[in-house]
């Protein structure tokens, strides 16, 4: 057998790692480990020169295993696997040690962090000795896609895919398409009528031969893996339909919170107080009137209702500042004489043409009054001397306690994730963040994929987003999907289990524990075997098998045990 | 000086490992004595791994998986939970304080929770002091030629090492 | 207690100068850059805010506008071009109108036609009064002294020099007293609004005296102005101010010594002081006029009608004064008489209108505002010390 030759690379990550970890010392320590041929450090291992160095070393020094101590494998494992592949080495002969996210960024004692880095790298070196070359498995891709949610994001994705000639199943739980966007009048920052364009898009969807829309429907179950999913859709209350598809786009959007829960705003108590979505309906009717049908002389728009507050939603709902400015402009043109107040916490005018809208609005005799939720939220009560309500709070920019009379109050209510988000995330094997929004694979480099291949999350189901952002995400996801369809096949995880029939005692524990029914028992041979197409490689059977007959590829007992040994071995200090 | 223990931690790839990464991206500081080993699912955490960590000298072992219902593989974490209880019993019988092993659910967004957990567990282990399993195992090893890690299999905990 | 906001208030301010209040987004850069904003008196942002929200009582009580010397740095720094410096100027005009209870200041600022009318009427009244009651003598020979200069006090028919100077002096004092009374009453209003009506503030009695030097010092040196980065304006302003004050004192207090029949040699103290004052005023006027016309300096970019009236009146007074001097030296009797009448007919309305009711009142308000601000600061310090002392034993026990 070929002799094991390991190359160890310790990344500085600029100063990210090098500041807290003595990378040179780590590399030096590794030089003396068994089978290590060379150990180097480099500023940015993931950069082209960094990768080229690995490739060159593999060729020149006949390395057959590589350890890279750098950032989290969840970020760059694939980058380096590709590098190994380019050097003609099997990509699975790589092991990474996470000395950034789980070391240099979380510790503050350089000596300790360096010691820990040595252990982690030693663990990786020890483990990589037992790595086995694995071959990738390719499976054909079903060109149909499932889109969950028929808001602007889902609609965009559906049309993109269908126009490219691919089959689309669009599942919408309501009886109308369009989501929140369909409820809006004009949109910020351009005062452009989204409902008009939506109507055109929806009409196209309805007649498109490649799109099958399921209205009033819900996805009940999803099985399979990228390229080969299978799902059950419940249509209305009765029918259940079974469909096959290769990719999934989750576009379930969000919904406004119920402002009744925030008592100080008096929503539901005073008819003068309405929500932003209520006001969109008022605007759609064409004139600005309050609940009593009178033209208000004072209109107050309160920002961050339920947002950016630990008691309700800690995050920023992101579209409400601009929507509030939009309202101010529309009220100004409908009621030129009215006083318009913006009660805001911070003005978030991010994005194209938004700061301009802010500057423009502030020139229109709109009074911006700042409050701080930590100091107390605005309180709405009946105005003793005027016709409407009074809003009382401490105005931050003047430091004064003030009261503002208003006959119309618009609450910019927070947006929260849809109530089905949880079940959809479980069905699709994706995760939700602490606020119930879907987590993307990488917030910067892979913002529409998820950790489950073939499942994409787009639009405001990921976090509150405006329309252009939602649409861009939908298009980004469809571009990804079309690329996989064009390729015709996907490489699926080779990390599956396998049974060593010689050792298997036929106890069938593995069959009991496998969540995918991937284990079969062969009566004739009296042993179990794994169906690799179904196995997802969780490794549960491996830990259940009493005779040690099952090993999960790339996470074999030997590999993990030797990693433990490596980690626990003494390391030099300093 | 206070004894600085060594803790081995097994994190599932999908939730807990991502959560620990998040603690890093959020620059939260926590005890540096935690050494993480990534597994695909908490269901993959073989009791042997835990015992191996102890016999190699770990003073504590921390297991983390997705919250119930969130496991990427549906139910690996339930399997882990079951094994964990057995394992605690087993360790108890071996005379190892069962506080030296802990199982918690950490989701991908719980960076803060992971950092806090790491600190908390590190404190617990510091209080318990150095684990003497490694030394004891050495003595026993001299008596028996078998590797210590084979023992659990014989004692009925369904696991073993490939030979 | 919370204050009800009044967004309509800002409309009341439009005639005082700046009429756009929306640009500011309260980044606070102006206050940060202002060399004079400190020690519990932070401006100009907070005043801008009070205007936007219509906090009129707060504005009426504020001393800050007087603490600003319009260096313009805030406006240069403002990312929104909100022009806070001009706002402070506007507020000074507004405050002048608030201190004056007669309503004239407000009338003049918001409707300057009235100012022209009043100035014109007073001009005419004085000219007519002279022509009717104090006409020029017909016998010109008696009016020239031995050195050939015009004997200025002996020009009037039927009245000797002593009588004449007596009449003028009497008029001077009357005018000075009227102006002083008006100013003092305005300052009392200012004191009431800015110091007395503020709750919870107790000025230690002794500080009224210990801080009084602030008044004199600031009046004489404008030392606050010198803290602005561009020292040119301070020097120019000081020239103008000292020139003007010297002239005022010469003409009112020392009139019999100043307005004499003999022509003293050019190096005589009385002529030197007169030249200094004339130069100071003219120099500054020229520069300011040019800059106001150029509209390049932030400070002088925006001119309210009251600014121009001020410049024009002062220039006319000075020029007519110079002419009187020249005609006297040349022995031109009639010319001397008529320019003298015109000089008075410009000077008197200028002082009567400008000093108590318009731009010139700032010469009194500024030092007093600084004095009041000092009083408030002292009061705050005493308060702080007291609470500190109360705390100390608590900490000790
Ligand atoms: C008051 C208000 C004003 C706004 N103004 C503007 C503006 O001026 N400019 C701008 O750019 N943006 C604005 N926005 C933001 C804009 O509405 C969103 O960006 C956009 O609607 C997001 O679209 P989406 O498709 O991602 O989500 P949504 O519009 O929420 O659509 C989600 C769809 O999925 C469906 N769905 C949910 N769960 C399921 C399920 N389990 N199964 C099947 N279907 C499901 C829902 O019924 C819905 O149809 C505003 C938002 C609000 C609330
Ligand atoms: S977008 Fe503006 S109003 Fe909405 S939550 Fe964020 S800061 Fe508040
Ligand atoms: S658990 Fe192991 S021994 Fe039992 S049937 Fe499965 S592979 Fe065979
Ligand atoms: S690794 Fe997981 S999915 Fe694969 S066979 Fe084993 S238990 Fe089933
Ligand atoms: S006036 Fe200008 S500099 Fe001052 S706070 Fe407003 S925007 Fe900022
Ligand atoms: S003009 Fe000068 S003194 Fe006045 S507020 Fe602005 S920076 Fe301060
Ligand atoms: S994947 Fe996290 S516990 Fe199973």
Coordinates of N, CA, C and O in Angstrom, one line a residue, chain A residues 16 72-74 77 81 98 100-108 112-113 115-116 119-120 127 422 425-427 429-434 439 451-452 493 495 503 509 512-516 536-548 551-552 555-558 560-565 567-570, chain B residues 4-6 8 10-11 13-18 20-50 52-53 56-59 68-76 79 82-83 107-109 134 149 153 157-163:
Chain A
X16 N -7.3 37.4 11.2 CA -8.4 36.8 11.9 C -8.0 35.6 12.8 O -8.5 35.4 13.9
X72 N -14.4 27.6 9.3 CA -15.3 26.4 9.5 C -15.4 25.6 8.2 O -15.4 26.2 7.1
X73 N -15.3 24.3 8.3 CA -15.5 23.5 7.1 C -16.8 23.8 6.4 O -17.0 23.6 5.2
X74 N -17.8 24.4 7.1 CA -19.1 24.7 6.5 C -18.9 25.8 5.5 O -19.8 26.0 4.7
X77 N -15.0 23.9 3.0 CA -14.6 22.5 2.8 C -14.7 22.2 1.3 O -13.8 21.5 0.7
X81 N -11.9 20.8 -1.2 CA -12.1 19.5 -1.9 C -11.8 19.7 -3.4 O -11.2 18.8 -4.0
X98 N -11.2 23.6 12.4 CA -11.9 24.9 12.5 C -11.2 25.7 13.6 O -11.5 25.6 14.7
X100 N -10.9 29.1 13.3 CA -11.4 30.5 13.3 C -12.7 30.6 14.1 O -12.7 31.1 15.2
X101 N -13.8 30.2 13.5 CA -15.1 30.3 14.2 C -15.1 29.7 15.6 O -15.8 30.1 16.5
X102 N -14.4 28.5 15.7 CA -14.4 27.9 17.0 C -13.1 28.0 17.8 O -12.9 27.2 18.7
X103 N -12.3 28.9 17.4 CA -11.1 29.2 18.1 C -10.7 30.6 18.2 O -11.1 31.3 19.2
X104 N -10.1 31.1 17.1 CA -9.5 32.5 17.3 C -10.6 33.5 17.5 O -10.4 34.5 18.2
X105 N -11.8 33.3 17.0 CA -12.9 34.3 17.2 C -13.6 34.3 18.6 O -14.3 35.2 18.9
X106 N -13.4 33.2 19.2 CA -14.1 33.0 20.5 C -13.3 33.0 21.7 O -13.8 32.9 22.8
X107 N -11.9 33.1 21.5 CA -11.1 33.1 22.7 C -10.3 34.4 22.8 O -10.1 35.1 21.8
X108 N -9.8 34.7 24.0 CA -9.1 35.9 24.1 C -7.7 35.7 24.7 O -7.0 36.7 24.9
X112 N -3.6 30.0 25.2 CA -4.6 29.0 25.3 C -5.2 28.7 23.9 O -5.4 27.5 23.5
X113 N -5.4 29.7 23.1 CA -6.0 29.5 21.8 C -5.0 28.8 20.9 O -5.4 27.9 20.1
X115 N -2.8 26.6 22.0 CA -2.8 25.2 22.5 C -4.0 24.5 21.9 O -3.8 23.4 21.4
X116 N -5.1 25.2 22.0 CA -6.3 24.5 21.5 C -6.2 24.3 20.0 O -6.6 23.2 19.5
X119 N -4.2 21.2 19.3 CA -5.0 20.0 19.6 C -6.0 19.7 18.4 O -6.1 18.6 17.9
X120 N -6.7 20.7 18.0 CA -7.6 20.5 16.9 C -6.9 20.0 15.6 O -7.4 19.1 15.0
X127 N -7.0 12.0 12.3 CA -8.1 11.5 11.6 C -7.8 11.2 10.1 O -8.2 10.2 9.5
X422 N -42.5 26.7 10.5 CA -41.9 25.6 11.3 C -42.1 24.2 10.5 O -41.2 23.5 10.3
X425 N -40.1 24.0 7.4 CA -38.7 23.8 7.6 C -38.4 22.4 7.9 O -37.4 21.8 7.5
X426 N -39.3 21.8 8.7 CA -39.1 20.4 9.1 C -39.3 19.5 7.8 O -38.5 18.6 7.6
X427 N -40.3 19.8 7.0 CA -40.5 19.0 5.8 C -39.3 19.1 4.9 O -38.9 18.1 4.2
X429 N -36.2 20.0 5.6 CA -34.9 19.8 6.3 C -34.1 21.0 6.3 O -32.9 21.0 6.3
X430 N -34.7 22.2 6.4 CA -34.0 23.5 6.6 C -34.2 23.9 8.0 O -35.0 23.4 8.7
X431 N -33.5 25.0 8.3 CA -33.6 25.5 9.7 C -34.2 26.9 9.7 O -34.1 27.6 8.8
X432 N -34.7 27.2 10.9 CA -35.3 28.6 11.1 C -34.3 29.3 12.1 O -33.8 28.6 13.0
X433 N -34.2 30.6 12.0 CA -33.4 31.3 13.0 C -34.3 31.6 14.2 O -35.5 31.2 14.3
X434 N -33.7 32.3 15.2 CA -34.4 32.5 16.4 C -35.7 33.2 16.2 O -36.6 33.1 17.1
X439 N -33.2 30.0 7.4 CA -31.8 30.3 7.4 C -31.2 29.9 6.0 O -31.4 28.8 5.6
X451 N -28.9 24.6 3.6 CA -28.0 23.5 3.8 C -28.5 22.2 3.2 O -27.8 21.2 3.2
X452 N -29.8 22.2 2.8 CA -30.3 21.0 2.1 C -30.2 21.3 0.6 O -30.9 22.2 0.2
X493 N -24.5 13.3 -1.9 CA -23.6 13.0 -0.7 C -23.2 11.6 -0.8 O -24.1 10.7 -0.9
X495 N -21.6 10.3 1.6 CA -21.5 9.9 3.0 C -22.7 9.1 3.4 O -23.7 9.6 4.0
X503 N -19.4 -9.2 9.4 CA -19.6 -8.9 10.8 C -21.0 -8.9 11.2 O -21.3 -9.2 12.4
X509 N -31.1 -4.1 14.4 CA -31.2 -2.8 15.1 C -31.2 -1.7 14.1 O -32.0 -0.7 14.3
X512 N -34.4 -0.8 12.7 CA -35.3 -0.1 13.6 C -35.0 1.4 13.7 O -35.9 2.2 13.8
X513 N -33.7 1.7 13.6 CA -33.4 3.2 13.9 C -33.4 4.0 12.6 O -33.5 5.2 12.7
X514 N -33.2 3.5 11.5 CA -33.1 4.3 10.3 C -34.4 5.1 10.0 O -35.4 4.5 9.8
X515 N -34.3 6.4 10.0 CA -35.5 7.2 9.8 C -36.0 7.2 8.3 O -37.1 7.6 8.0
X516 N -35.1 6.7 7.4 CA -35.5 6.7 6.0 C -35.8 5.3 5.4 O -35.9 5.1 4.2
X536 N -29.2 8.8 4.0 CA -28.7 10.1 4.0 C -27.5 10.3 4.8 O -27.0 11.4 4.9
X537 N -27.0 9.3 5.4 CA -25.7 9.3 6.0 C -25.7 10.0 7.4 O -24.7 10.5 7.8
X538 N -26.8 9.8 8.1 CA -26.8 10.4 9.5 C -25.9 9.7 10.4 O -25.4 10.2 11.4
X539 N -25.7 8.4 10.1 CA -24.8 7.6 11.0 C -25.5 7.0 12.2 O -24.8 6.3 13.0
X540 N -26.8 7.2 12.3 CA -27.5 6.7 13.5 C -27.4 5.2 13.6 O -27.1 4.6 14.7
X541 N -27.5 4.5 12.4 CA -27.4 3.1 12.5 C -26.0 2.6 12.9 O -25.9 1.6 13.7
X542 N -25.0 3.4 12.5 CA -23.7 3.0 12.9 C -23.5 3.0 14.4 O -22.8 2.1 14.9
X543 N -24.1 3.9 15.0 CA -23.9 3.9 16.5 C -24.8 2.9 17.2 O -24.7 2.7 18.3
X544 N -25.8 2.4 16.4 CA -26.7 1.5 17.0 C -26.2 0.0 16.9 O -26.5 -0.8 17.7
X545 N -25.5 -0.2 15.8 CA -25.1 -1.6 15.5 C -24.2 -2.1 16.5 O -23.1 -1.6 16.8
X546 N -24.6 -3.2 17.2 CA -23.8 -3.7 18.3 C -22.6 -4.5 17.9 O -21.6 -4.6 18.7
X547 N -22.6 -4.9 16.6 CA -21.4 -5.7 16.2 C -20.4 -4.8 15.4 O -19.4 -5.3 15.0
X548 N -20.7 -3.6 15.3 CA -19.7 -2.7 14.6 C -19.7 -3.0 13.1 O -18.7 -2.8 12.4
X551 N -20.6 1.0 9.0 CA -19.8 2.2 9.1 C -20.4 3.3 8.2 O -20.8 3.0 7.1
X552 N -20.4 4.5 8.7 CA -20.8 5.6 7.9 C -19.6 6.2 7.2 O -18.7 6.6 7.9
X555 N -17.3 9.1 8.2 CA -17.5 9.3 9.6 C -17.4 8.0 10.3 O -18.2 7.7 11.2
X556 N -16.4 7.2 9.9 CA -16.3 5.9 10.5 C -15.8 6.0 11.9 O -15.2 7.0 12.3
X557 N -16.0 4.9 12.6 CA -15.6 4.8 14.0 C -14.1 5.1 14.1 O -13.6 5.9 14.9
X558 N -13.4 4.5 13.2 CA -11.9 4.6 13.2 C -11.5 6.1 13.1 O -10.6 6.6 13.8
X560 N -13.3 8.8 13.7 CA -13.6 9.6 14.8 C -12.8 9.3 16.1 O -12.3 10.2 16.8
X561 N -12.6 8.0 16.3 CA -11.8 7.7 17.5 C -10.4 8.2 17.4 O -9.8 8.7 18.3
X562 N -9.9 8.1 16.1 CA -8.5 8.6 16.0 C -8.5 10.1 16.1 O -7.5 10.7 16.6
X563 N -9.6 10.8 15.7 CA -9.6 12.2 15.9 C -9.6 12.5 17.4 O -8.9 13.4 17.9
X564 N -10.3 11.7 18.2 CA -10.3 12.0 19.6 C -8.9 11.8 20.2 O -8.4 12.6 21.0
X565 N -8.3 10.7 19.8 CA -6.9 10.4 20.2 C -6.0 11.6 19.9 O -5.3 12.1 20.7
X567 N -6.8 14.7 19.3 CA -7.2 15.9 20.1 C -6.7 15.8 21.5 O -6.2 16.8 22.1
X568 N -6.7 14.6 22.1 CA -6.3 14.5 23.5 C -4.8 14.3 23.7 O -4.4 14.4 24.8
X569 N -4.1 14.1 22.6 CA -2.7 13.9 22.7 C -2.0 15.2 23.3 O -2.5 16.3 23.1
X570 N -0.9 15.0 24.0 CA -0.2 16.1 24.6 C 0.3 17.0 23.5 O 0.7 16.5 22.4
Chain B
X4 N -7.3 23.5 34.8 CA -8.0 23.8 33.5 C -8.3 22.4 32.8 O -7.4 21.8 32.3
X5 N -9.5 22.1 32.8 CA -9.9 20.8 32.3 C -9.9 20.7 30.8 O -9.7 21.8 30.1
X6 N -10.0 19.6 30.2 CA -10.2 19.4 28.8 C -11.6 18.8 28.5 O -11.9 17.8 29.2
X8 N -14.3 17.4 25.6 CA -14.5 17.1 24.2 C -16.0 17.2 23.9 O -16.8 16.9 24.7
X10 N -19.1 16.8 21.0 CA -19.6 16.3 19.7 C -20.8 17.1 19.3 O -21.8 17.2 20.0
X11 N -20.7 17.7 18.1 CA -21.8 18.6 17.6 C -22.3 18.0 16.3 O -21.5 17.7 15.5
X13 N -23.7 18.3 12.7 CA -23.3 19.2 11.6 C -24.4 20.3 11.3 O -24.0 21.4 11.0
X14 N -25.6 20.0 11.4 CA -26.7 20.9 10.9 C -27.1 22.0 11.8 O -27.2 23.1 11.4
X15 N -27.3 21.7 13.0 CA -27.7 22.7 14.0 C -26.6 23.2 14.9 O -26.1 24.3 14.8
X16 N -26.1 22.2 15.7 CA -25.2 22.6 16.8 C -23.9 23.2 16.3 O -23.3 24.2 16.8
X17 N -23.3 22.5 15.3 CA -22.0 22.9 14.8 C -22.2 24.3 14.1 O -21.3 25.2 14.3
X18 N -23.3 24.5 13.4 CA -23.6 25.8 12.8 C -23.8 26.9 13.9 O -23.3 28.0 13.8
X20 N -22.4 26.8 16.9 CA -21.1 27.1 17.4 C -20.3 28.0 16.5 O -19.6 29.0 16.9
X21 N -20.5 27.8 15.2 CA -19.9 28.7 14.2 C -20.4 30.1 14.4 O -19.7 31.1 14.3
X22 N -21.7 30.2 14.7 CA -22.3 31.5 14.8 C -21.8 32.2 16.0 O -21.6 33.5 16.0
X23 N -21.5 31.5 17.1 CA -20.9 32.1 18.3 C -19.6 32.8 17.8 O -19.2 33.9 18.3
X24 N -18.9 32.1 16.9 CA -17.6 32.7 16.4 C -17.9 33.9 15.5 O -17.3 34.9 15.7
X25 N -18.8 33.8 14.6 CA -19.0 35.0 13.7 C -19.6 36.1 14.5 O -19.3 37.3 14.2
X26 N -20.2 35.8 15.6 CA -20.7 36.9 16.5 C -19.6 37.3 17.5 O -19.9 38.2 18.4
X27 N -18.5 36.7 17.4 CA -17.3 37.1 18.3 C -17.7 36.9 19.8 O -17.3 37.8 20.6
X28 N -18.4 35.9 20.2 CA -18.7 35.7 21.6 C -17.6 34.9 22.2 O -17.1 34.0 21.6
X29 N -17.2 35.3 23.4 CA -16.1 34.7 24.0 C -16.6 33.5 24.9 O -17.5 33.7 25.6
X30 N -15.9 32.4 24.8 CA -16.2 31.3 25.8 C -14.9 30.5 26.1 O -13.9 30.7 25.5
X31 N -15.1 29.6 27.1 CA -14.0 28.9 27.6 C -13.2 28.2 26.5 O -13.8 27.6 25.6
X32 N -11.9 28.2 26.5 CA -11.1 27.7 25.4 C -10.8 26.2 25.6 O -10.0 25.7 24.9
X33 N -11.3 25.6 26.7 CA -11.0 24.2 26.9 C -11.9 23.2 26.1 O -11.9 22.0 26.3
X34 N -12.8 23.8 25.3 CA -13.7 22.9 24.5 C -13.1 22.5 23.2 O -12.6 23.4 22.5
X35 N -13.1 21.2 22.9 CA -12.5 20.7 21.6 C -13.7 20.1 20.9 O -14.2 19.1 21.3
X36 N -14.0 20.6 19.7 CA -15.2 20.2 19.0 C -14.9 19.1 18.0 O -13.9 19.2 17.2
X37 N -15.7 18.1 18.0 CA -15.7 17.1 16.9 C -17.0 17.1 16.2 O -18.0 17.1 16.8
X38 N -16.9 17.2 14.9 CA -18.2 17.3 14.1 C -18.7 15.9 13.7 O -17.9 15.1 13.2
X39 N -19.9 15.6 13.9 CA -20.6 14.4 13.4 C -21.8 14.9 12.6 O -22.3 16.0 12.7
X40 N -22.3 14.1 11.7 CA -23.4 14.5 10.8 C -24.6 14.7 11.6 O -25.4 15.6 11.4
X41 N -24.8 13.9 12.6 CA -26.1 14.0 13.4 C -25.7 13.5 14.8 O -24.9 12.7 15.0
X42 N -26.5 14.0 15.8 CA -26.2 13.6 17.1 C -26.5 12.1 17.3 O -26.0 11.4 18.1
X43 N -27.3 11.6 16.3 CA -27.6 10.1 16.3 C -26.3 9.3 16.0 O -26.3 8.1 16.3
X44 N -25.3 10.0 15.5 CA -24.1 9.3 15.1 C -23.2 9.2 16.4 O -22.1 8.5 16.3
X45 N -23.5 9.9 17.4 CA -22.6 9.9 18.6 C -22.7 8.5 19.3 O -23.6 8.2 20.0
X46 N -21.7 7.7 19.0 CA -21.6 6.4 19.5 C -21.1 6.5 20.9 O -20.2 7.2 21.2
X47 N -21.7 5.7 21.9 CA -21.2 5.8 23.2 C -19.7 5.5 23.3 O -19.0 6.1 24.2
X48 N -19.2 4.7 22.4 CA -17.8 4.5 22.4 C -17.0 5.8 22.3 O -15.9 5.9 22.9
X49 N -17.5 6.7 21.5 CA -16.8 8.0 21.3 C -16.7 8.7 22.7 O -15.6 9.2 23.0
X50 N -17.7 8.6 23.4 CA -17.7 9.3 24.7 C -16.7 8.6 25.6 O -15.9 9.3 26.3
X52 N -14.3 6.8 24.8 CA -12.9 6.9 24.3 C -12.4 8.3 24.7 O -11.2 8.4 25.2
X53 N -13.2 9.3 24.6 CA -12.8 10.6 25.1 C -12.4 10.6 26.5 O -11.3 11.1 26.9
X56 N -9.2 8.8 27.0 CA -8.0 9.5 26.5 C -7.7 10.7 27.5 O -6.7 11.5 27.2
X57 N -8.5 10.9 28.5 CA -8.1 12.0 29.4 C -9.1 13.2 29.5 O -8.8 14.1 30.2
X58 N -10.2 13.1 28.7 CA -11.1 14.2 28.8 C -11.7 14.3 30.2 O -12.0 13.3 30.8
X59 N -12.0 15.5 30.7 CA -12.6 15.7 32.0 C -14.1 15.8 31.8 O -14.8 15.7 32.8
X68 N -35.5 19.0 19.6 CA -36.4 18.0 19.2 C -37.3 18.4 18.0 O -37.9 19.5 18.1
X69 N -37.5 17.6 17.0 CA -38.3 18.0 15.9 C -37.5 18.7 14.8 O -38.0 18.7 13.7
X70 N -36.3 19.1 15.1 CA -35.5 19.9 14.1 C -34.4 19.0 13.5 O -33.7 19.5 12.6
X71 N -34.2 17.8 14.0 CA -33.1 17.0 13.4 C -33.2 16.9 11.9 O -34.3 16.7 11.4
X72 N -32.1 17.2 11.3 CA -32.0 17.1 9.9 C -32.4 15.7 9.3 O -32.9 15.6 8.2
X73 N -32.2 14.8 10.2 CA -32.6 13.4 9.8 C -33.8 13.0 10.6 O -33.9 11.8 11.0
X74 N -34.6 13.9 10.9 CA -35.9 13.7 11.6 C -35.8 13.3 13.1 O -36.3 14.0 14.0
X75 N -35.0 12.2 13.4 CA -35.1 11.7 14.8 C -33.8 11.3 15.4 O -33.8 10.6 16.4
X76 N -32.7 11.6 14.7 CA -31.4 11.2 15.2 C -31.2 11.7 16.7 O -30.6 11.0 17.5
X79 N -32.7 9.4 19.2 CA -31.8 8.3 19.5 C -30.7 8.6 20.4 O -30.3 7.9 21.3
X82 N -31.8 8.9 24.0 CA -32.0 7.6 24.6 C -30.6 7.0 25.1 O -30.5 6.6 26.2
X83 N -29.7 7.1 24.1 CA -28.4 6.6 24.5 C -27.7 7.4 25.6 O -27.0 6.8 26.4
X107 N -29.6 25.1 18.4 CA -30.0 25.3 17.0 C -29.0 26.1 16.3 O -28.1 26.7 16.9
X108 N -29.2 26.2 15.0 CA -28.2 27.0 14.2 C -28.2 28.4 14.5 O -27.2 29.1 14.2
X109 N -29.2 28.9 15.2 CA -29.2 30.4 15.5 C -28.8 30.6 17.0 O -28.8 31.7 17.4
X134 N -8.6 8.1 33.0 CA -7.5 7.7 32.2 C -6.5 6.9 33.1 O -6.0 5.8 32.6
X149 N -11.3 0.6 25.1 CA -12.6 1.0 24.5 C -13.4 -0.2 24.0 O -14.6 0.0 23.6
X153 N -18.7 -2.5 24.8 CA -19.4 -3.5 23.9 C -19.8 -4.7 24.7 O -20.9 -5.2 24.7
X157 N -23.5 -2.2 25.9 CA -23.8 -1.0 25.3 C -23.4 -1.1 23.8 O -22.3 -1.2 23.5
X158 N -24.5 -1.1 23.0 CA -24.3 -1.6 21.6 C -23.3 -0.8 20.8 O -23.7 0.1 20.1
X159 N -22.1 -1.0 21.0 CA -21.1 -0.3 20.1 C -19.7 -1.0 20.3 O -19.4 -1.7 21.2
X160 N -18.9 -0.7 19.3 CA -17.6 -1.2 19.3 C -16.7 -0.5 18.3 O -17.2 0.4 17.6
X161 N -15.5 -0.8 18.3 CA -14.6 -0.2 17.3 C -14.4 -1.3 16.2 O -14.4 -2.5 16.4
X162 N -14.2 -0.8 15.0 CA -13.8 -1.7 13.9 C -12.4 -2.3 14.3 O -11.6 -1.6 14.8
X163 N -12.3 -3.5 14.1 CA -11.0 -4.1 14.5 C -10.0 -3.9 13.3 O -10.4 -3.7 12.2

